């Protein structure tokens, strides 16, 4: 379950190597075990230079894609997980866990405690999930609160020390690196027995509990007979419990109003100590019926010090918050577009913002736009070939708005205009961006009185809610659009 | 050398990290390890710099101290440095402990004989258990971190040397109940317990009270290496917890625990599990893996202990925890998971594999787990990816691919879709539109549409072909899928011929079910083109792969049309490669004209040469030989350029190859008849050989040049007639024959081999005189006898006799040449020696151990040969 080595590589397209090793750490005692366990199939961990090259090639992150290369482009060279075999000299280093996130490649090589030939199934290698967790931990640490390059560099420079704490010999002790950073600063705190390893100290101060529910709604709308529209709500409940005592017990309940949509696919934080079987089994995989468990959803837990995601859920609300259609007709050099959006009456008509982004891919820059909007304003980004319809804070009384117009394009210039692999031919979409505060689509809320805290002092409890759009697409109904299997079934 | 400055070290470390091997090979490499150790004590270097030096020790001990003695010395030096630190807070203590541990473990120096080991182990245990070390070891504020570090060091040492802490099990258990940080203690106890169980099982022993020894077990006395010495044979692979790899590995069943021991073990495991919620999620997962390993296959240890943890763990989104559950599932199967539990786990896994809150790499790993799910009662063959039985199409619905997915997710989900289609095939057809197969077709069509984009990145094309390959691979038996796939791909080629290399690659890799129809469809696509497009080079590349003996005239028409547009070298070569493919396929008609025309018409001399060469090959070689000549080169490495490969291929096919001898020759029994001596050769072959020609060369030209011997075919194991080799001696003398073999192999290559030389002995040349008329034998002999002198020579000699006597000797060696035989009185022997010599022998009455022989010859040069021959007779037996 240990790692032989870890790397952080920044992907820098356009530079000669296309990447720089920002951090690497090897674990020689694990390497020694690998040599014994793997026997004749042992392949040593290469130095940073060769590793960088092999990894970027395998991840298709080198700039040179012009020619067909069998070792990269062959049809039988199929990877279905983020775990790779890298050619190193005449041998292959396997398994290498690696993924790219926000321009940074996170990679590690887990120890396999048996021979590698034949390759054991990934599921039997404990180091794989440990490796992922380590990389996710590093990723969380680097991305939390990071605004610019100098902050990133500060964090990178702390990484060596942090891994000395959380992964001194290649076996991960805690994926929460931030925790360890606090731990370093907390060194003098005495630990009583039964102090959880995931709680680095105790809180001293006014007790307070803050709970916020954020729901994201995604949708695919086609306005077609044979294809069903789809939408889904994904919620996350974030908590911060500032409570005294080493292991205060808290119970948080999520409630639904009578017409609320049941929560499904609930995944909880490991600090939740027990879980009702109704919560465990309510899942979107099953067909919905009236008997679905509709709460309250109780989560007894022992909170960590830091802010944490208590649970994630999904929900199938009966209607999408905004229903719309989008029609695009190509007429010689110009496109005729028509958009119609309707806010459902049950949805709170008070947005922090609401915009419809209408991009035009695989075309030249916009040279001319004529439009008529029943509501809001239109902004034109000519070079980006993008229209943004700013709807604002409120839909009008009718709850329905429309936009129509014609768009003319100049000559295509591959360098500047965006390419999209989906929007080919007439295929086009508009994407809604909106946010509604103090509102959830499922109706899910936390009743302050239902929060039970078994600790000294009565804590102040604050709750927040918001709804955000995410991947909210309305496809041109006059052309083919990508569908999911689910849209075909209804 | 004095201590290096800060800058020097910083620069040195930078250079080293850039390429450790290059640095170590350089001038400074040798001293690095030594300098580093000594400068750790230098007062000129700042603490952060020293931490950086120690980081190097942690990562590259094998480079710094390449052997065990060096590692031992380094660990000793690091421990000395640690002890010498002034008693104020320092950032060096932790890394020093880690570095000393690393040096010993990675350097292979950990042993009872190592002084550093004897110092480090008690130090670590003392620090870890919080005992007073006799001297203030760092300030109080550092005690906690040092304690945690010491536990980790011990765990690492136990990992590298299983059994090392076997003697501390009692102590660890006692500490876990009382004090100290729960996580490192739990993990170390679980690891040491697992190792102890495995080692004791192998030794056929029980736990021997290890768990109940209490905390006095390691007090004071020397370290207990007993278990470590036994466990040192090899580290235990983790495979036993996974059923697929389990066969013969899991030996815990052999462990005999007393009821008392079993109870203690159960109590320990329960204690560990009860406190497990205090561990971080990743550490909880490690604990579950370790305990799963420890208890699997152990009699009297029901896995039901794990049950209380499972519900809590099932609810989390943690990758490591769900993975550890799957490991427990694999380890204990039905004993821990009922059918309902299995269904629930599968559902949780299915929803985790698509949960929008989880990142893509997690989804992909869960999908992998789903297709390798450790079922209680698996149906299919182990080791093959398959959808678990309980995963019906309803559960899969959210896991099916769509064009919006990332390539890896799309491929993983496509695999699942293929598996579903396979199942669907077995069931009755559903409504057309909703069937997974219909969806699969739509998806593939979408992928092809994206691949057809001219400006699209290559990754899109690659994805399309990967998907096609995957479908062809999984659904090879379903023409109903492959037919539209073939048509779709042919259409894709029509739209974007630049994808030709992908098509060639696909054709090379898919099974015949798709390969054949696709090849035909693509050939059709190409030859129906006018042959003068921009895409000509792609068409030619494609055609070189798909052309065969069929549709000859269309293909040739295309090539005739294309030839006029092949203006540059590359196109000409591509054109010629198609010709070559046709040659291989056995096309002759029409191709001759084309090649002739090309030889004249192509501007490039290289092209002309090739065309001419192909023409000559076509005109002169028979079909099979041509196939071999143009076939894949046997001699060329796969990566050489096509031209080099081609040349080497020709060289291999058209030239004679030197090869090890495939035949063994030996001289058989003598014939002694006819006008000239004839060697009978026995042939033995090791592999089939055709058109064998054996060539002989007589050394020193003692005989006239020999004719070659021809054999049409020889096969191993099939009896062969002896080969007859007539000799025409110029002098009656023995000789060596050099032998070479020329032959064809079954693959059509012509080979050449040197065989070991054959020896022609003096006796091989003997021929009898024509038989004189009955009654005239004595006169005939006497006449010959007299005629030898005076020109020739005469001699008498003693021919030793073996136990079988004279008669046997004569009958064995001289029978054909005896003219007059009077057994036990005399034998008169006359031997003709070509070209024109004679040897006459009078064997007289035999005596006790020999027979006197009078001999005459008309050729004095024969005399010594005859003498040697006669003296050697008895020895020859």
Tab-separated table of N, CA and C in Angstrom, chain B residues 442-485:
chain	number	residue	atom	x	y	z
B	442	UNK	N	-25.192	4.376	-32.836
B	442	UNK	CA	-25.280	5.842	-32.858
B	442	UNK	C	-24.003	6.470	-32.318
B	443	UNK	N	-23.531	5.888	-31.253
B	443	UNK	CA	-22.336	6.422	-30.606
B	443	UNK	C	-21.141	6.314	-31.541
B	444	UNK	N	-20.978	5.153	-32.144
B	444	UNK	CA	-19.849	4.965	-33.055
B	444	UNK	C	-19.949	5.931	-34.228
B	445	UNK	N	-21.181	6.139	-34.695
B	445	UNK	CA	-21.361	7.076	-35.801
B	445	UNK	C	-20.924	8.475	-35.379
B	446	UNK	N	-21.267	8.849	-34.146
B	446	UNK	CA	-20.859	10.157	-33.640
B	446	UNK	C	-19.350	10.272	-33.552
B	447	UNK	N	-18.720	9.215	-33.100
B	447	UNK	CA	-17.265	9.220	-32.991
B	447	UNK	C	-16.621	9.367	-34.366
B	448	UNK	N	-17.215	8.690	-35.337
B	448	UNK	CA	-16.653	8.774	-36.691
B	448	UNK	C	-16.845	10.169	-37.260
B	449	UNK	N	-17.961	10.757	-36.918
B	449	UNK	CA	-18.208	12.107	-37.418
B	449	UNK	C	-17.149	13.076	-36.873
B	450	UNK	N	-16.805	12.889	-35.621
B	450	UNK	CA	-15.784	13.773	-35.043
B	450	UNK	C	-14.421	13.470	-35.632
B	451	UNK	N	-14.149	12.187	-35.860
B	451	UNK	CA	-12.842	11.819	-36.416
B	451	UNK	C	-12.701	12.354	-37.828
B	452	UNK	N	-13.843	12.562	-38.493
B	452	UNK	CA	-13.783	13.008	-39.880
B	452	UNK	C	-13.446	14.485	-40.016
B	453	UNK	N	-13.467	15.199	-38.891
B	453	UNK	CA	-13.188	16.643	-38.943
B	453	UNK	C	-11.766	16.895	-39.404
B	454	UNK	N	-11.639	17.679	-40.442
B	454	UNK	CA	-10.314	17.924	-40.998
B	454	UNK	C	-9.368	18.579	-40.021
B	455	UNK	N	-9.921	19.534	-39.269
B	455	UNK	CA	-9.037	20.290	-38.395
B	455	UNK	C	-8.947	19.662	-37.002
B	456	UNK	N	-9.641	18.572	-36.805
B	456	UNK	CA	-9.683	17.968	-35.474
B	456	UNK	C	-8.337	17.411	-35.049
B	457	UNK	N	-8.111	17.376	-33.740
B	457	UNK	CA	-6.851	16.823	-33.256
B	457	UNK	C	-6.787	15.316	-33.492
B	458	UNK	N	-5.562	14.799	-33.553
B	458	UNK	CA	-5.394	13.382	-33.824
B	458	UNK	C	-6.059	12.529	-32.743
B	459	UNK	N	-6.099	13.061	-31.516
B	459	UNK	CA	-6.676	12.284	-30.417
B	459	UNK	C	-8.109	11.857	-30.725
B	460	UNK	N	-8.837	12.701	-31.470
B	460	UNK	CA	-10.225	12.355	-31.807
B	460	UNK	C	-10.267	11.155	-32.731
B	461	UNK	N	-9.367	11.158	-33.715
B	461	UNK	CA	-9.310	10.037	-34.639
B	461	UNK	C	-8.899	8.778	-33.878
B	462	UNK	N	-7.887	8.922	-33.038
B	462	UNK	CA	-7.418	7.771	-32.270
B	462	UNK	C	-8.560	7.191	-31.448
B	463	UNK	N	-9.337	8.066	-30.825
B	463	UNK	CA	-10.446	7.594	-29.991
B	463	UNK	C	-11.445	6.789	-30.819
B	464	UNK	N	-11.751	7.283	-32.002
B	464	UNK	CA	-12.702	6.601	-32.875
B	464	UNK	C	-12.204	5.192	-33.216
B	465	UNK	N	-10.920	5.092	-33.517
B	465	UNK	CA	-10.388	3.774	-33.889
B	465	UNK	C	-10.255	2.859	-32.672
B	466	UNK	N	-9.938	3.453	-31.529
B	466	UNK	CA	-9.893	2.635	-30.316
B	466	UNK	C	-11.269	2.051	-30.020
B	467	UNK	N	-12.282	2.897	-30.173
B	467	UNK	CA	-13.639	2.429	-29.914
B	467	UNK	C	-14.011	1.333	-30.904
B	468	UNK	N	-13.677	1.531	-32.182
B	468	UNK	CA	-13.994	0.519	-33.193
B	468	UNK	C	-13.297	-0.793	-32.854
B	469	UNK	N	-12.041	-0.676	-32.438
B	469	UNK	CA	-11.281	-1.878	-32.093
B	469	UNK	C	-11.938	-2.608	-30.920
B	470	UNK	N	-12.307	-1.819	-29.916
B	470	UNK	CA	-12.906	-2.408	-28.716
B	470	UNK	C	-14.195	-3.141	-29.069
B	471	UNK	N	-15.006	-2.500	-29.903
B	471	UNK	CA	-16.275	-3.118	-30.305
B	471	UNK	C	-16.005	-4.384	-31.112
B	472	UNK	N	-15.078	-4.296	-32.057
B	472	UNK	CA	-14.780	-5.467	-32.882
B	472	UNK	C	-14.243	-6.598	-32.014
B	473	UNK	N	-13.498	-6.220	-30.986
B	473	UNK	CA	-12.887	-7.218	-30.110
B	473	UNK	C	-13.952	-7.903	-29.254
B	474	UNK	N	-14.848	-7.080	-28.671
B	474	UNK	CA	-15.850	-7.645	-27.756
B	474	UNK	C	-16.973	-8.335	-28.501
B	475	UNK	N	-17.350	-7.797	-29.652
B	475	UNK	CA	-18.548	-8.292	-30.333
B	475	UNK	C	-18.195	-8.952	-31.663
B	476	UNK	N	-17.068	-9.658	-31.664
B	476	UNK	CA	-16.580	-10.263	-32.902
B	476	UNK	C	-17.606	-11.213	-33.502
B	477	UNK	N	-18.419	-11.816	-32.647
B	477	UNK	CA	-19.356	-12.813	-33.158
B	477	UNK	C	-20.678	-12.230	-33.616
B	478	UNK	N	-20.778	-10.919	-33.685
B	478	UNK	CA	-22.081	-10.322	-34.016
B	478	UNK	C	-22.029	-9.543	-35.324
B	479	UNK	N	-22.329	-10.216	-36.421
B	479	UNK	CA	-22.287	-9.543	-37.729
B	479	UNK	C	-23.209	-8.334	-37.751
B	480	UNK	N	-24.255	-8.413	-36.948
B	480	UNK	CA	-25.244	-7.338	-36.949
B	480	UNK	C	-24.627	-6.035	-36.428
B	481	UNK	N	-23.539	-6.157	-35.679
B	481	UNK	CA	-22.806	-4.969	-35.230
B	481	UNK	C	-21.685	-4.653	-36.219
B	482	UNK	N	-21.018	-5.701	-36.693
B	482	UNK	CA	-19.826	-5.473	-37.503
B	482	UNK	C	-20.151	-4.917	-38.892
B	483	UNK	N	-21.297	-5.276	-39.431
B	483	UNK	CA	-21.613	-4.804	-40.774
B	483	UNK	C	-21.750	-3.280	-40.817
B	484	UNK	N	-22.600	-2.709	-39.947
B	484	UNK	CA	-22.651	-1.230	-39.974
B	484	UNK	C	-21.322	-0.592	-39.608
B	485	UNK	N	-20.560	-1.261	-38.755
B	485	UNK	CA	-19.252	-0.717	-38.383
B	485	UNK	C	-18.355	-0.646	-39.613
